[in-house]
Structure formats: C-alpha cells, structure tokens
Amino acid sequence: MMLAMEATALAVFMERDFPEVAADFVVERADEQGLCLRLKVASRHLRPGGTVSGPSIFALADVAFYLTILSRIGPVALAVTTNCAVDFLRKPKAGCDLLAEARLLKLGRRLAVGDVLVFSEGSSDPVARAGLTYSIPPDR
C-alpha cells in the first residue's frame, strides 16, 4: 500500500494537531514496512530511580501506531485507540532516547491492528512490546 503521508507530513500534522506533545517525538522513518518514532527522553519522562516511566513508554507506542495508520490513510485526527496491551520486558538504558518500531498487521475500513516494539537507542533488545487496535471513523 502506498503512503498517504511521509515523515515530514506526519511531523507537521503532529505540530498542528497535537502541539502539546509534538516536541517529544521525531518521526525517524515512515515507509511501506512501518514507522520508527523517537521519544526524546527528558526528565519529565522519568520515574523515581531514573528509568523511563510506563506511561511514557505507552505514549510512545500509542503515538507510533497512530502515525503508522495516518501514514496509510492520511490526516484523520479522530482515529482513536480502542485497545492497547503493553508488555514491559526490561529496564530502558539510562540516558538514552527510546525508539518505537511500529507495523500495521491489518488495515480495515473501521479497525486497524498492529504491534510496536520499543528499544533503547543503540540496543537490539526490546524494552517493551505493545499490541494495539484503533478505530477509524467511517467518514474519513
């Protein structure tokens, strides 16, 4: 399936529609295989002990899959998460950004299903795995 939005267009969409969080993320890659999204880890993303918080990892996975869907269907702001299950596998490396590798498993007319692997930058072992389902509005 051809891309409806490339990395630059996705970044512009985030800045326009989600300015409160857009600066936290960088679209590293958007192609037919999926999307790679960087979380620029800052002190606000950390929990006591200095590790990246679970809610920050969830947000990264959720935004990565959302942008993966938009890369295929275009700027549909009202596509929403209907299910997300996250497995936290290991502690992220301290002082490193996180990278989410998202892929679309099924894109239907009303639902999209996919998965996301989250890595500490420079590591090949995932720190989390998420399975997500999104609802796509009928009048896109």
Coordinates of C-alpha atoms in Angstrom, one line a residue:
M1 CA 0.0 0.0 0.0
M2 CA 1.3 3.4 -0.9
L3 CA 2.0 6.0 1.8
A4 CA -0.6 8.8 2.2
M5 CA 1.8 10.8 4.4
E6 CA 5.6 10.8 4.6
A7 CA 7.7 11.5 7.7
T8 CA 7.7 15.3 7.2
A9 CA 3.9 15.5 6.7
L10 CA 3.4 13.4 9.9
A11 CA 5.6 15.8 11.9
V12 CA 3.7 18.8 10.5
F13 CA 0.4 17.1 11.4
M14 CA 1.6 16.5 15.0
E15 CA 2.8 20.1 15.4
R16 CA -0.6 21.4 14.1
D17 CA -3.0 19.0 15.9
F18 CA -1.0 17.9 19.0
P19 CA 1.3 20.8 19.8
E20 CA 1.4 19.9 23.5
V21 CA 3.3 16.7 22.8
A22 CA 4.8 17.1 19.3
A23 CA 8.2 18.3 20.5
D24 CA 8.7 15.0 22.4
F25 CA 8.7 12.9 19.2
V26 CA 10.6 12.6 16.0
V27 CA 9.5 10.5 13.1
E28 CA 12.7 8.7 12.1
R29 CA 11.2 6.7 9.2
A30 CA 7.8 6.1 7.6
D31 CA 7.7 3.6 4.8
E32 CA 5.8 0.5 3.5
Q33 CA 7.2 -1.6 6.3
G34 CA 6.0 0.7 9.1
L35 CA 7.3 3.6 11.1
C36 CA 10.1 4.4 13.5
L37 CA 9.3 7.0 16.1
R38 CA 11.8 8.5 18.6
L39 CA 10.9 9.7 22.1
K40 CA 13.3 12.4 23.1
V41 CA 13.6 11.3 26.7
A42 CA 13.7 14.2 29.2
S43 CA 13.5 14.4 33.0
R44 CA 9.6 14.6 32.8
H45 CA 9.6 11.1 31.3
L46 CA 11.4 9.5 34.2
R47 CA 10.1 7.9 37.3
P48 CA 12.0 7.7 40.6
G49 CA 15.2 5.7 40.1
G50 CA 15.8 7.4 36.8
T51 CA 14.1 4.9 34.4
V52 CA 11.6 5.9 31.7
S53 CA 8.1 5.7 33.1
G54 CA 5.5 3.2 31.9
P55 CA 3.1 5.9 30.8
S56 CA 5.9 7.5 28.7
I57 CA 6.5 4.1 27.0
F58 CA 2.8 3.6 26.5
A59 CA 2.6 7.1 24.9
L60 CA 5.5 6.3 22.6
A61 CA 3.9 3.1 21.4
D62 CA 0.4 4.7 21.0
V63 CA 1.7 7.7 19.1
A64 CA 3.9 5.5 16.9
F65 CA 1.0 3.2 15.9
Y66 CA -1.3 6.2 15.4
L67 CA 1.2 7.8 13.0
T68 CA 1.7 4.5 11.2
I69 CA -2.1 4.4 10.5
L70 CA -2.1 8.0 9.3
S71 CA 0.9 7.3 7.0
R72 CA -1.5 5.0 5.2
I73 CA -4.9 6.8 5.4
G74 CA -3.9 10.4 5.6
P75 CA -4.6 13.0 8.4
V76 CA -7.6 11.6 10.3
A77 CA -7.3 13.2 13.7
L78 CA -10.3 11.3 15.1
A79 CA -8.8 7.8 14.7
V80 CA -8.7 6.5 18.3
T81 CA -7.2 3.7 20.4
T82 CA -9.7 1.0 21.2
N83 CA -7.3 -1.4 22.8
C84 CA -3.6 -1.5 23.9
A85 CA -1.7 -4.1 25.8
V86 CA 1.9 -3.4 26.7
D87 CA 4.4 -5.9 28.0
F88 CA 7.3 -4.2 29.8
L89 CA 10.3 -6.5 29.1
R90 CA 13.3 -4.8 30.6
K91 CA 14.5 -1.6 32.0
P92 CA 15.5 1.0 29.4
K93 CA 19.1 2.1 29.3
A94 CA 19.7 5.3 31.3
G95 CA 20.2 8.5 29.4
C96 CA 19.1 7.1 26.0
D97 CA 16.2 8.0 23.8
L98 CA 13.6 5.3 23.1
L99 CA 12.8 4.2 19.5
A100 CA 9.5 2.6 18.6
E101 CA 9.2 0.3 15.6
A102 CA 5.6 0.1 14.6
R103 CA 4.0 -2.1 12.0
L104 CA 0.5 -2.4 10.7
L105 CA -0.8 -6.0 10.7
K106 CA -4.3 -5.3 9.3
L107 CA -5.9 -2.1 8.0
G108 CA -9.6 -2.4 7.5
R109 CA -12.3 0.1 6.8
R110 CA -13.1 0.6 10.5
L111 CA -10.3 -1.0 12.5
A112 CA -6.5 -1.1 12.3
V113 CA -4.4 -3.7 14.2
G114 CA -0.7 -3.6 14.7
D115 CA 2.2 -4.0 17.0
V116 CA 5.1 -1.9 18.3
L117 CA 8.5 -2.9 19.7
V118 CA 10.2 -0.3 21.8
F119 CA 14.0 -0.2 22.1
S120 CA 16.6 1.9 24.0
E121 CA 18.7 3.7 21.4
G122 CA 21.7 1.5 20.5
S123 CA 20.2 -1.7 21.9
S124 CA 18.8 -4.6 19.9
D125 CA 16.8 -6.0 22.9
P126 CA 13.3 -4.6 23.2
V127 CA 12.3 -2.9 26.4
A128 CA 8.5 -3.2 25.6
R129 CA 6.1 -4.7 23.2
A130 CA 2.6 -3.4 22.5
G131 CA -0.3 -4.7 20.6
L132 CA -2.8 -2.1 19.5
T133 CA -6.2 -1.7 17.9
Y134 CA -7.5 1.6 16.5
S135 CA -11.0 2.6 15.4
I136 CA -11.1 4.6 12.2
P137 CA -14.0 7.0 11.7
P138 CA -16.3 6.0 8.9
D139 CA -16.3 9.4 7.2
R140 CA -12.6 9.8 6.6

